[in-house]
CSV table of C-alpha atoms in Angstrom, one decimal:
chain,number,residue,atom,x,y,z
G,40,MET,CA,-14.2,-11.7,-36.8
G,41,ALA,CA,-14.3,-9.9,-33.4
G,42,GLN,CA,-16.6,-11.4,-30.8
G,43,GLN,CA,-19.1,-8.8,-29.6
G,44,THR,CA,-19.5,-8.2,-25.9
G,45,ASP,CA,-20.7,-5.3,-23.6
G,46,ALA,CA,-17.5,-4.6,-21.7
G,47,ILE,CA,-13.9,-5.8,-21.6
G,48,VAL,CA,-11.8,-5.6,-18.4
G,49,ILE,CA,-8.0,-5.9,-19.0
G,50,GLY,CA,-6.4,-6.9,-15.7
G,51,MET,CA,-8.4,-8.7,-13.0
G,52,GLY,CA,-6.6,-7.4,-9.9
G,53,VAL,CA,-8.8,-6.1,-7.1
G,54,GLY,CA,-10.0,-3.1,-9.2
G,55,GLY,CA,-10.6,-4.9,-12.4
G,56,GLU,CA,-12.2,-7.9,-10.7
G,57,HIS,CA,-14.6,-5.6,-8.9
G,58,VAL,CA,-15.6,-3.8,-12.1
G,59,ALA,CA,-16.0,-7.1,-14.0
G,60,GLU,CA,-18.1,-8.8,-11.3
G,61,ARG,CA,-20.3,-5.7,-10.7
G,62,LEU,CA,-21.1,-5.3,-14.4
G,63,ALA,CA,-21.8,-9.0,-14.7
G,64,GLU,CA,-24.2,-8.8,-11.7
G,65,GLU,CA,-26.0,-6.0,-13.6
G,66,GLY,CA,-26.6,-8.3,-16.5
G,67,LEU,CA,-23.9,-7.1,-18.9
G,68,ASP,CA,-21.9,-9.5,-21.1
G,69,VAL,CA,-18.4,-9.0,-19.6
G,70,VAL,CA,-15.1,-10.4,-20.7
G,71,GLY,CA,-12.4,-10.4,-18.0
G,72,VAL,CA,-8.8,-10.9,-19.1
G,73,GLU,CA,-5.9,-11.7,-16.8
G,74,ALA,CA,-2.4,-12.9,-17.6
G,75,GLU,CA,-1.5,-14.0,-14.0
G,76,LEU,CA,-3.9,-14.5,-11.1
G,77,VAL,CA,-7.4,-13.2,-10.7
G,78,GLY,CA,-7.3,-10.9,-7.6
G,79,GLY,CA,-3.9,-9.6,-8.5
G,80,GLU,CA,-1.1,-8.5,-6.2
G,81,CYS,CA,-3.2,-7.8,-3.0
G,82,PRO,CA,-4.4,-11.3,-2.1
G,83,TYR,CA,-1.4,-13.3,-3.4
G,84,TRP,CA,1.7,-11.2,-2.9
G,85,ALA,CA,0.9,-8.0,-1.0
G,86,CYS,CA,-1.8,-6.8,1.4
G,87,ILE,CA,-3.1,-10.1,2.8
G,88,PRO,CA,-0.1,-12.4,3.0
G,89,SER,CA,2.2,-9.6,4.2
G,90,LYS,CA,-0.2,-8.8,7.0
G,91,MET,CA,-0.1,-12.5,8.0
G,92,MET,CA,3.7,-12.2,8.3
G,93,ILE,CA,3.3,-9.0,10.2
G,94,ARG,CA,0.7,-10.6,12.6
G,95,GLY,CA,3.2,-13.4,13.3
G,96,GLY,CA,6.0,-10.9,14.0
G,97,ASN,CA,3.8,-8.8,16.2
G,98,LEU,CA,2.8,-11.8,18.3
G,99,LEU,CA,6.5,-12.5,18.9
G,100,ALA,CA,7.1,-8.8,19.8
G,101,GLU,CA,4.2,-8.8,22.3
G,102,ALA,CA,5.5,-11.9,23.9
G,103,ARG,CA,8.9,-10.3,24.3
G,104,ARG,CA,7.3,-7.4,26.1
G,105,ILE,CA,5.9,-9.5,28.9
G,106,PRO,CA,8.9,-9.3,31.2
G,107,GLY,CA,8.4,-6.4,33.6
G,108,MET,CA,4.7,-6.2,32.7
G,109,ALA,CA,3.1,-9.5,33.3
G,110,GLY,CA,5.6,-12.2,34.3
G,111,GLN,CA,8.2,-14.0,32.1
G,112,ALA,CA,8.1,-15.5,28.6
G,113,HIS,CA,10.4,-17.4,26.4
G,114,VAL,CA,9.9,-17.1,22.7
G,115,SER,CA,11.2,-19.4,19.9
G,116,PRO,CA,10.5,-17.9,16.5
G,117,ASP,CA,9.2,-20.4,13.8
G,118,PHE,CA,8.5,-19.0,10.4
G,119,GLY,CA,6.9,-22.3,9.3
G,120,PRO,CA,3.4,-21.6,10.5
G,121,VAL,CA,3.4,-18.2,8.7
G,122,ALA,CA,4.6,-19.7,5.5
G,123,SER,CA,2.0,-22.5,5.7
G,124,ARG,CA,-0.8,-20.0,6.5
G,125,ILE,CA,0.1,-17.9,3.5
G,126,ARG,CA,0.0,-21.0,1.2
G,127,ASP,CA,-3.1,-22.6,2.7
G,128,GLU,CA,-5.3,-19.7,3.8
G,129,ALA,CA,-4.3,-16.6,1.7
G,130,THR,CA,-3.2,-17.9,-1.7
G,131,ASP,CA,-4.4,-21.5,-2.1
G,132,ASP,CA,-0.8,-22.1,-3.1
G,133,TRP,CA,-1.1,-19.3,-5.7
G,134,ASN,CA,-4.1,-20.8,-7.4
G,135,ASP,CA,-6.9,-18.5,-8.4
G,136,GLN,CA,-9.6,-21.1,-9.4
G,137,VAL,CA,-11.9,-19.9,-6.6
G,138,ALA,CA,-11.7,-16.3,-7.9
G,139,VAL,CA,-12.2,-17.4,-11.5
G,140,ASP,CA,-15.2,-19.5,-10.6
G,141,ARG,CA,-16.7,-16.6,-8.6
G,142,PHE,CA,-16.5,-14.3,-11.7
G,143,THR,CA,-17.8,-16.9,-14.1
G,144,GLY,CA,-20.5,-17.8,-11.6
G,145,LYS,CA,-21.8,-14.3,-12.0
G,146,GLY,CA,-22.1,-14.7,-15.7
G,147,GLY,CA,-18.7,-13.4,-16.8
G,148,HIS,CA,-16.5,-14.8,-19.5
G,149,PHE,CA,-12.9,-15.3,-18.4
G,150,VAL,CA,-9.9,-15.3,-20.7
G,151,ARG,CA,-6.3,-16.2,-19.5
G,152,GLY,CA,-3.7,-14.2,-21.4
G,153,ARG,CA,-2.2,-10.9,-22.2
G,154,ALA,CA,-4.5,-8.4,-23.8
G,155,ARG,CA,-3.7,-5.6,-26.2
G,156,LEU,CA,-5.8,-2.7,-27.5
G,157,VAL,CA,-6.2,-2.9,-31.3
G,158,GLY,CA,-8.3,0.2,-31.8
G,159,ALA,CA,-11.3,1.9,-30.1
G,160,GLY,CA,-13.3,-0.7,-28.1
G,161,ARG,CA,-11.3,-3.6,-29.6
G,162,VAL,CA,-9.0,-6.0,-27.6
G,163,ALA,CA,-6.9,-8.8,-28.8
G,164,VAL,CA,-5.9,-11.8,-26.6
G,165,ASP,CA,-3.8,-14.6,-27.9
G,166,GLY,CA,-5.4,-14.8,-31.3
G,167,GLN,CA,-8.9,-13.8,-30.2
G,168,THR,CA,-10.4,-10.4,-30.8
G,169,PHE,CA,-13.2,-8.9,-28.7
G,170,SER,CA,-15.2,-5.7,-29.4
G,171,ALA,CA,-17.0,-3.9,-26.6
G,172,ARG,CA,-20.3,-2.2,-27.1
G,173,ARG,CA,-20.1,-0.2,-23.9
G,174,GLY,CA,-16.4,0.1,-23.1
G,175,VAL,CA,-13.0,-1.2,-22.1
G,176,VAL,CA,-11.5,-0.9,-18.6
G,177,ILE,CA,-7.7,-0.9,-18.1
G,178,ALA,CA,-6.8,-2.3,-14.7
G,179,THR,CA,-3.4,-3.8,-15.2
G,180,GLY,CA,-1.9,-2.7,-11.9
G,181,SER,CA,1.7,-2.0,-11.3
G,182,ARG,CA,5.1,-3.8,-11.1
G,183,PRO,CA,8.2,-3.2,-8.9
G,184,GLN,CA,10.3,-0.4,-10.0
G,185,ILE,CA,13.9,-1.6,-10.0
G,186,PRO,CA,16.7,1.1,-9.6
G,187,PRO,CA,19.5,1.2,-12.1
G,188,VAL,CA,22.2,0.0,-9.7
G,189,PRO,CA,25.2,-1.5,-11.6
G,190,GLY,CA,25.2,-5.3,-11.3
G,191,LEU,CA,21.6,-5.5,-9.9
G,192,ASP,CA,20.3,-7.0,-13.1
G,193,GLN,CA,22.8,-9.8,-12.7
G,194,VAL,CA,21.9,-11.0,-9.3
G,195,PRO,CA,18.9,-13.1,-8.0
G,196,TYR,CA,17.3,-10.4,-5.8
G,197,TRP,CA,13.9,-10.7,-4.2
G,198,THR,CA,10.9,-8.5,-4.9
G,199,ASN,CA,7.9,-8.5,-2.5
G,200,ARG,CA,6.6,-11.6,-4.4
G,201,ASP,CA,9.7,-13.6,-3.5
G,202,ALA,CA,9.7,-12.4,0.1
G,203,ILE,CA,6.0,-13.5,0.5
G,204,ALA,CA,6.7,-16.9,-1.0
G,205,ALA,CA,9.7,-17.6,1.4
G,206,LYS,CA,9.4,-20.8,3.4
G,207,GLU,CA,11.8,-19.7,6.0
G,208,SER,CA,13.2,-16.5,7.4
G,209,PRO,CA,16.8,-15.8,6.0
G,210,GLN,CA,19.7,-15.4,8.3
G,211,SER,CA,20.4,-11.9,7.0
G,212,LEU,CA,18.7,-9.5,4.7
G,213,ILE,CA,19.4,-6.2,3.0
G,214,VAL,CA,16.3,-4.2,2.2
G,215,LEU,CA,16.9,-1.7,-0.6
G,216,GLY,CA,14.2,0.9,-0.1
G,217,GLY,CA,12.7,2.5,3.1
G,218,GLY,CA,9.1,2.9,2.0
G,219,ALA,CA,6.1,1.1,3.3
G,220,VAL,CA,6.7,-2.3,1.7
G,221,GLY,CA,10.4,-2.3,2.6
G,222,LEU,CA,9.7,-1.4,6.3
G,223,GLU,CA,6.8,-3.8,6.8
G,224,LEU,CA,8.8,-6.8,5.5
G,225,ALA,CA,12.0,-5.7,7.2
G,226,GLN,CA,10.4,-5.6,10.6
G,227,ALA,CA,8.5,-8.8,10.1
G,228,PHE,CA,11.6,-10.8,9.1
G,229,ALA,CA,13.7,-9.2,11.9
G,230,ARG,CA,11.2,-10.4,14.5
G,231,PHE,CA,11.7,-13.9,13.2
G,232,GLY,CA,15.4,-13.6,13.8
G,233,THR,CA,16.8,-12.2,10.5
G,234,ALA,CA,19.6,-9.7,10.8
G,235,VAL,CA,18.2,-6.8,8.7
G,236,THR,CA,19.8,-3.7,7.2
G,237,ILE,CA,17.6,-1.1,5.5
G,238,VAL,CA,19.2,1.1,2.8
G,239,GLU,CA,17.2,4.3,1.8
G,240,ALA,CA,18.6,6.7,-0.7
G,241,THR,CA,16.7,9.8,0.6
G,242,GLU,CA,17.5,11.3,4.0
G,243,ARG,CA,14.8,9.6,5.9
G,244,LEU,CA,12.5,6.5,6.1
G,245,LEU,CA,9.0,6.9,4.7
G,246,PRO,CA,9.9,10.1,2.9
G,247,VAL,CA,6.3,10.7,1.8
G,248,GLU,CA,5.2,10.9,5.4
G,249,GLU,CA,5.8,13.6,8.1
G,250,PRO,CA,9.4,14.0,9.3
G,251,GLU,CA,8.3,13.2,12.9
G,252,THR,CA,7.0,9.8,11.7
G,253,SER,CA,10.3,9.1,10.0
G,254,SER,CA,12.3,9.9,13.1
G,255,LEU,CA,10.1,7.9,15.4
G,256,LEU,CA,10.2,4.8,13.2
G,257,THR,CA,14.0,5.0,12.8
G,258,ASP,CA,14.3,5.0,16.6
G,259,VAL,CA,11.9,2.1,17.0
G,260,LEU,CA,13.6,-0.1,14.3
G,261,GLY,CA,17.0,0.7,15.6
G,262,ALA,CA,15.9,-0.4,19.1
G,263,GLU,CA,14.8,-3.7,17.6
G,264,GLY,CA,18.3,-4.3,16.2
G,265,ILE,CA,17.6,-3.3,12.6
G,266,THR,CA,20.3,-1.3,11.0
G,267,VAL,CA,19.0,1.8,9.2
G,268,ARG,CA,21.1,3.6,6.6
G,269,THR,CA,19.5,6.7,5.1
G,270,GLY,CA,21.0,9.1,2.6
G,271,ALA,CA,22.9,6.1,1.3
G,272,GLN,CA,23.3,5.5,-2.5
G,273,ALA,CA,23.7,2.0,-3.7
G,274,THR,CA,26.5,2.0,-6.4
G,275,HIS,CA,27.1,-1.6,-7.1
G,276,MET,CA,25.7,-5.1,-6.5
G,277,ARG,CA,27.3,-8.5,-6.6
G,278,HIS,CA,26.4,-12.1,-5.7
G,279,ASP,CA,28.9,-14.9,-5.4
G,280,GLY,CA,26.4,-17.7,-5.2
G,281,ASP,CA,25.8,-17.5,-1.5
G,282,THR,CA,26.1,-13.9,-0.4
G,283,PHE,CA,25.0,-10.6,-1.8
G,284,GLY,CA,27.3,-7.6,-1.6
G,285,LEU,CA,25.9,-4.1,-1.8
G,286,THR,CA,28.4,-1.2,-2.2
G,287,LEU,CA,27.3,2.1,-0.8
G,288,ASP,CA,28.6,5.4,-2.3
G,289,GLY,CA,31.4,3.6,-4.0
G,290,ARG,CA,33.1,2.5,-0.7
G,291,GLU,CA,31.4,0.6,2.1
G,292,GLU,CA,30.1,-2.9,1.3
G,293,LEU,CA,27.1,-4.5,3.1
G,294,THR,CA,26.7,-8.3,2.9
G,295,ALA,CA,23.7,-10.5,3.5
G,296,GLU,CA,22.2,-13.9,2.5
G,297,ARG,CA,19.3,-12.2,0.7
G,298,LEU,CA,18.5,-8.9,-1.0
G,299,LEU,CA,15.0,-7.4,-1.1
G,300,VAL,CA,14.4,-4.6,-3.6
G,301,ALA,CA,11.5,-2.5,-2.5
G,302,THR,CA,12.1,0.9,-4.2
G,303,GLY,CA,8.5,1.6,-5.4
G,304,ARG,CA,6.2,0.5,-8.1
G,305,ARG,CA,5.4,1.6,-11.7
G,306,ALA,CA,2.2,1.4,-13.6
G,307,ASN,CA,1.9,-1.6,-16.0
G,308,LEU,CA,1.2,0.1,-19.3
G,309,ALA,CA,3.8,-1.4,-21.6
G,310,GLY,CA,2.5,-3.5,-24.5
G,311,LEU,CA,-1.1,-2.5,-24.0
G,312,GLY,CA,-1.4,-0.9,-27.4
G,313,LEU,CA,-2.4,2.5,-26.0
G,314,GLU,CA,-1.1,4.1,-29.2
G,315,THR,CA,-3.9,2.5,-31.1
G,316,VAL,CA,-6.4,4.7,-29.2
G,317,GLY,CA,-4.3,7.9,-29.3
G,318,LEU,CA,-2.7,7.6,-25.9
G,319,ASP,CA,1.0,7.7,-25.0
G,320,PRO,CA,2.3,4.2,-24.2
G,321,ASP,CA,5.4,5.6,-22.4
G,322,SER,CA,3.4,7.6,-19.8
G,323,ARG,CA,4.1,6.9,-16.2
G,324,ALA,CA,0.4,6.6,-15.5
G,325,LEU,CA,-2.9,6.4,-17.4
G,326,GLN,CA,-4.5,9.9,-17.4
G,327,VAL,CA,-8.1,9.7,-16.4
G,328,ASP,CA,-10.8,12.2,-15.6
G,329,GLU,CA,-13.0,12.5,-12.4
G,330,GLN,CA,-15.2,9.6,-13.8
G,331,LEU,CA,-12.1,7.5,-14.5
G,332,ARG,CA,-12.4,8.0,-18.3
G,333,ALA,CA,-9.2,7.7,-20.2
G,334,GLY,CA,-10.9,8.4,-23.5
G,335,PRO,CA,-14.1,7.6,-25.4
G,336,GLY,CA,-15.4,4.2,-24.2
G,337,LEU,CA,-12.2,3.7,-22.2
G,338,TRP,CA,-11.7,3.7,-18.4
G,339,GLY,CA,-8.8,3.1,-16.1
G,340,VAL,CA,-8.9,2.0,-12.4
G,341,GLY,CA,-6.3,1.1,-9.8
G,342,ASP,CA,-2.5,1.5,-9.8
G,343,VAL,CA,-2.4,2.4,-13.5
G,344,THR,CA,-4.0,5.8,-12.7
G,345,GLY,CA,-1.1,6.9,-10.6
G,346,ARG,CA,-3.3,7.7,-7.6
G,347,GLY,CA,-1.4,5.4,-5.2
G,348,ALA,CA,-0.9,1.6,-5.2
G,349,PHE,CA,-3.6,0.9,-2.7
G,350,THR,CA,-6.4,-1.7,-2.8
G,351,HIS,CA,-8.9,0.8,-1.3
G,352,VAL,CA,-8.1,3.3,-4.1
G,353,ALA,CA,-8.7,0.6,-6.8
G,354,MET,CA,-12.0,-0.4,-5.2
G,355,TYR,CA,-13.2,3.2,-4.8
G,356,GLN,CA,-12.3,4.0,-8.4
G,357,ALA,CA,-13.9,0.7,-9.6
G,358,GLU,CA,-17.3,1.7,-8.2
G,359,ILE,CA,-17.1,5.1,-10.0
G,360,ALA,CA,-16.2,3.4,-13.3
G,361,VAL,CA,-19.0,0.9,-12.9
G,362,ARG,CA,-21.6,3.7,-12.5
G,363,ALA,CA,-20.1,5.5,-15.5
G,364,ILE,CA,-20.2,2.5,-17.7
G,365,LEU,CA,-23.8,1.8,-16.7
G,366,GLY,CA,-24.7,5.4,-17.4
G,367,GLU,CA,-25.7,6.2,-13.8
G,368,SER,CA,-25.0,9.5,-12.2
G,369,GLY,CA,-22.7,9.7,-9.2
G,370,PRO,CA,-20.0,11.9,-7.6
G,371,ASP,CA,-16.6,12.4,-9.1
G,372,ALA,CA,-13.5,10.8,-7.7
G,373,ASP,CA,-12.3,12.9,-4.7
G,374,TYR,CA,-8.8,12.2,-3.4
G,375,ARG,CA,-8.6,15.0,-0.7
G,376,ALA,CA,-9.0,12.4,2.1
G,377,LEU,CA,-7.0,9.5,0.6
G,378,PRO,CA,-6.0,7.4,3.6
G,379,ARG,CA,-2.9,5.2,3.7
G,380,VAL,CA,-1.5,2.9,6.4
G,381,THR,CA,2.0,1.4,6.8
G,382,PHE,CA,1.6,-1.7,9.0
G,383,THR,CA,4.7,-1.5,10.9
G,384,ASP,CA,4.7,-1.6,14.7
G,385,PRO,CA,3.8,1.1,15.5
G,386,GLU,CA,1.3,1.5,12.7
G,387,VAL,CA,1.5,4.6,10.6
G,388,GLY,CA,-1.8,6.0,9.4
G,389,SER,CA,-2.1,9.2,7.4
G,390,VAL,CA,-4.7,11.1,5.4
G,391,GLY,CA,-4.7,14.1,3.1
G,392,MET,CA,-1.7,16.4,2.9
G,393,THR,CA,1.4,16.5,5.1
G,394,GLU,CA,2.5,19.9,6.5
G,395,ALA,CA,5.0,20.3,3.7
G,396,GLN,CA,2.5,19.5,1.0
G,397,ALA,CA,0.0,22.0,2.4
G,398,ARG,CA,2.6,24.8,2.5
G,399,GLU,CA,3.7,24.0,-1.0
G,400,LYS,CA,0.1,24.5,-2.1
G,401,GLY,CA,0.2,28.0,-0.6
G,402,LEU,CA,-2.1,27.2,2.4
G,403,GLN,CA,-1.8,29.1,5.6
G,404,VAL,CA,-1.0,26.2,7.9
G,405,ARG,CA,-1.1,25.5,11.6
G,406,THR,CA,-0.1,22.2,13.1
G,407,GLY,CA,-0.7,20.4,16.4
G,408,THR,CA,1.2,17.4,17.7
G,409,ALA,CA,0.7,15.1,20.7
G,410,GLN,CA,2.7,12.1,21.8
G,411,VAL,CA,0.9,8.8,22.4
G,412,PRO,CA,3.1,7.8,25.4
G,413,SER,CA,2.0,11.0,27.2
G,414,SER,CA,-1.7,10.1,26.8
G,415,ALA,CA,-3.5,8.2,29.4
G,416,ARG,CA,-3.9,5.1,27.2
G,417,GLY,CA,-0.3,5.3,26.1
G,418,TRP,CA,0.9,5.5,29.7
G,419,ILE,CA,-1.2,2.5,30.6
G,420,HIS,CA,0.0,0.6,27.5
G,421,LYS,CA,3.6,1.2,28.5
G,422,THR,CA,6.0,-1.0,26.5
G,423,GLY,CA,5.3,-0.7,22.8
G,424,ASN,CA,3.5,2.6,23.2
G,425,GLU,CA,5.5,4.6,20.7
G,426,GLY,CA,3.4,7.0,18.6
G,427,LEU,CA,2.1,10.4,17.9
G,428,ILE,CA,-0.8,12.4,16.4
G,429,LYS,CA,-0.1,15.3,14.1
G,430,LEU,CA,-2.8,17.5,12.6
G,431,VAL,CA,-2.5,20.0,9.7
G,432,GLU,CA,-5.0,22.8,9.7
G,433,ASP,CA,-5.9,25.2,6.9
G,434,THR,CA,-6.3,28.3,9.1
G,435,ASP,CA,-8.2,30.3,6.4
G,436,ARG,CA,-11.0,27.7,6.4
G,437,GLY,CA,-10.5,26.4,10.0
G,438,VAL,CA,-10.5,22.7,8.8
G,439,LEU,CA,-8.0,19.9,8.8
G,440,VAL,CA,-6.4,19.1,5.4
G,441,GLY,CA,-4.1,16.4,6.7
G,442,ALA,CA,-3.5,14.2,9.7
G,443,THR,CA,-1.1,11.5,10.9
G,444,SER,CA,-1.8,8.7,13.5
G,445,VAL,CA,1.2,6.7,14.6
G,446,GLY,CA,1.0,4.2,17.3
G,447,PRO,CA,-0.6,0.9,18.4
G,448,MET,CA,-3.6,0.5,16.1
G,449,GLY,CA,-2.6,3.7,14.4
G,450,GLY,CA,-4.6,2.7,11.3
G,451,GLU,CA,-7.8,2.2,13.2
G,452,VAL,CA,-7.4,5.6,15.0
G,453,LEU,CA,-7.0,7.2,11.6
G,454,TYR,CA,-10.7,6.5,10.7
G,455,GLY,CA,-12.1,9.6,12.6
G,456,LEU,CA,-9.4,11.8,11.1
G,457,VAL,CA,-10.3,10.6,7.6
G,458,VAL,CA,-14.0,11.6,8.3
G,459,ALA,CA,-12.8,15.0,9.6
G,460,VAL,CA,-10.7,15.7,6.5
G,461,GLN,CA,-13.3,14.3,4.0
G,462,ALA,CA,-16.3,16.2,5.6
G,463,GLU,CA,-14.3,19.3,6.3
G,464,VAL,CA,-15.5,19.3,9.9
G,465,PRO,CA,-14.5,22.7,11.5
G,466,VAL,CA,-11.7,22.4,14.0
G,467,ASP,CA,-13.7,24.2,16.6
G,468,ARG,CA,-16.4,21.5,16.3
G,469,LEU,CA,-13.8,18.8,16.7
G,470,ARG,CA,-12.6,20.5,19.9
G,471,HIS,CA,-16.0,20.3,21.3
G,472,MET,CA,-16.5,16.6,20.7
G,473,MET,CA,-16.3,14.0,23.5
G,474,TYR,CA,-13.4,11.6,23.1
G,475,ALA,CA,-13.9,8.3,25.0
G,476,TYR,CA,-11.5,7.8,27.9
G,477,PRO,CA,-9.0,6.1,28.1
G,478,THR,CA,-8.5,5.4,24.4
G,479,PHE,CA,-5.7,5.9,21.9
G,480,HIS,CA,-7.9,8.1,19.8
G,481,ARG,CA,-8.3,10.5,22.7
G,482,THR,CA,-4.7,11.7,21.8
G,483,VAL,CA,-6.4,13.6,18.9
G,484,GLU,CA,-7.9,15.9,21.5
G,485,ASP,CA,-4.4,16.7,22.8
G,486,ALA,CA,-3.2,17.5,19.3
G,487,LEU,CA,-6.2,19.8,18.8
G,488,ALA,CA,-5.2,21.6,21.9
G,489,GLY,CA,-1.8,22.0,20.4
G,490,LEU,CA,-3.2,23.7,17.4
G,491,ARG,CA,-4.1,26.7,19.5
G,492,ARG,CA,-0.5,27.1,20.6
G,493,SER,CA,1.3,26.6,17.3
């Protein structure tokens, strides 16, 4: 006999947790199911602990910038405080009891286990069956996508989870993958003394971002002693018990104490029983409409929807799904101004389309670029001031459709650009704003001036 409930949430990562708690707050009978930790990837293995690592590495980098600017400094890296902070402050040593109690304290019913759809509105979990009167939400997140490199499945490589759980910085590290996760962790470990080599199969780092961003980051990382190999295909992996050996293009071999695989993520849809509700279990992502519906009485939020593995996307989608389940009206999901930040130093913030993406859509495009070191604040900042602003304008409408902010606090500078893209503020109006002096965001004004000349 199935237990009746109002809503069932499968996967209690940030998106699912938000949906489940909000519905419980509204008085619905909610069952939340999670096989691992309530809160998901972000608080335990990604966003929060990784930024603690980055914060530690950035402090070391800033101390090393003191000579010639403010006196002398001697820095002795110690990864111990970072590892302790991750365990004590971020993850509670990977214990989610606080999160579980928060959900149940709002009236929710929590079930630990792996859930599977067994028909419309019906979910089975380890011998129990639940039936939802209002709907089911799939929020099972994503998992690392491991490339088919011969020998890789035979060696004890790290994913982001292993890197976050490390108690000490390794002597040497190969990072397979030059995307956001790989670069953030590579730079953080390097600043604690690890000899790091980044291997990226495409021709540039951060291939989803602007080419100017890739070039700038390659130079910055190289200046910090990180070896960057782009356009490099991994063809074989070995491990002799102490050392990893990664062969490139069938010839050169790189060696290191540790190997981190950071080659992207894939939606967790396997084993969910999607076929029982007429959906393809082999899809790369769960197809949802503008109200996050995947089918009658079925919603999806977060990484599973394929809209980007970002906490802010999951939270944004969760609120839309909550309204839909409650029968309330509200705006459709709008991804035109989807922001993203790579928390390297310099930070890389971007929103909307790149120049290439805009041209591929057939837009008439004009771009403007300004260099942060040439701005007043960049000149004042001096060492560590690498960065740029790039704007992408749809000239037919006279509005920005994309923007990039690289530099110190690049993610914070991005905020105004997100507003401009989301609200479709006319470029002429942006030109006639006042930009506080001397700030990093004033570089946007220089990039706007560049739009006239491009």
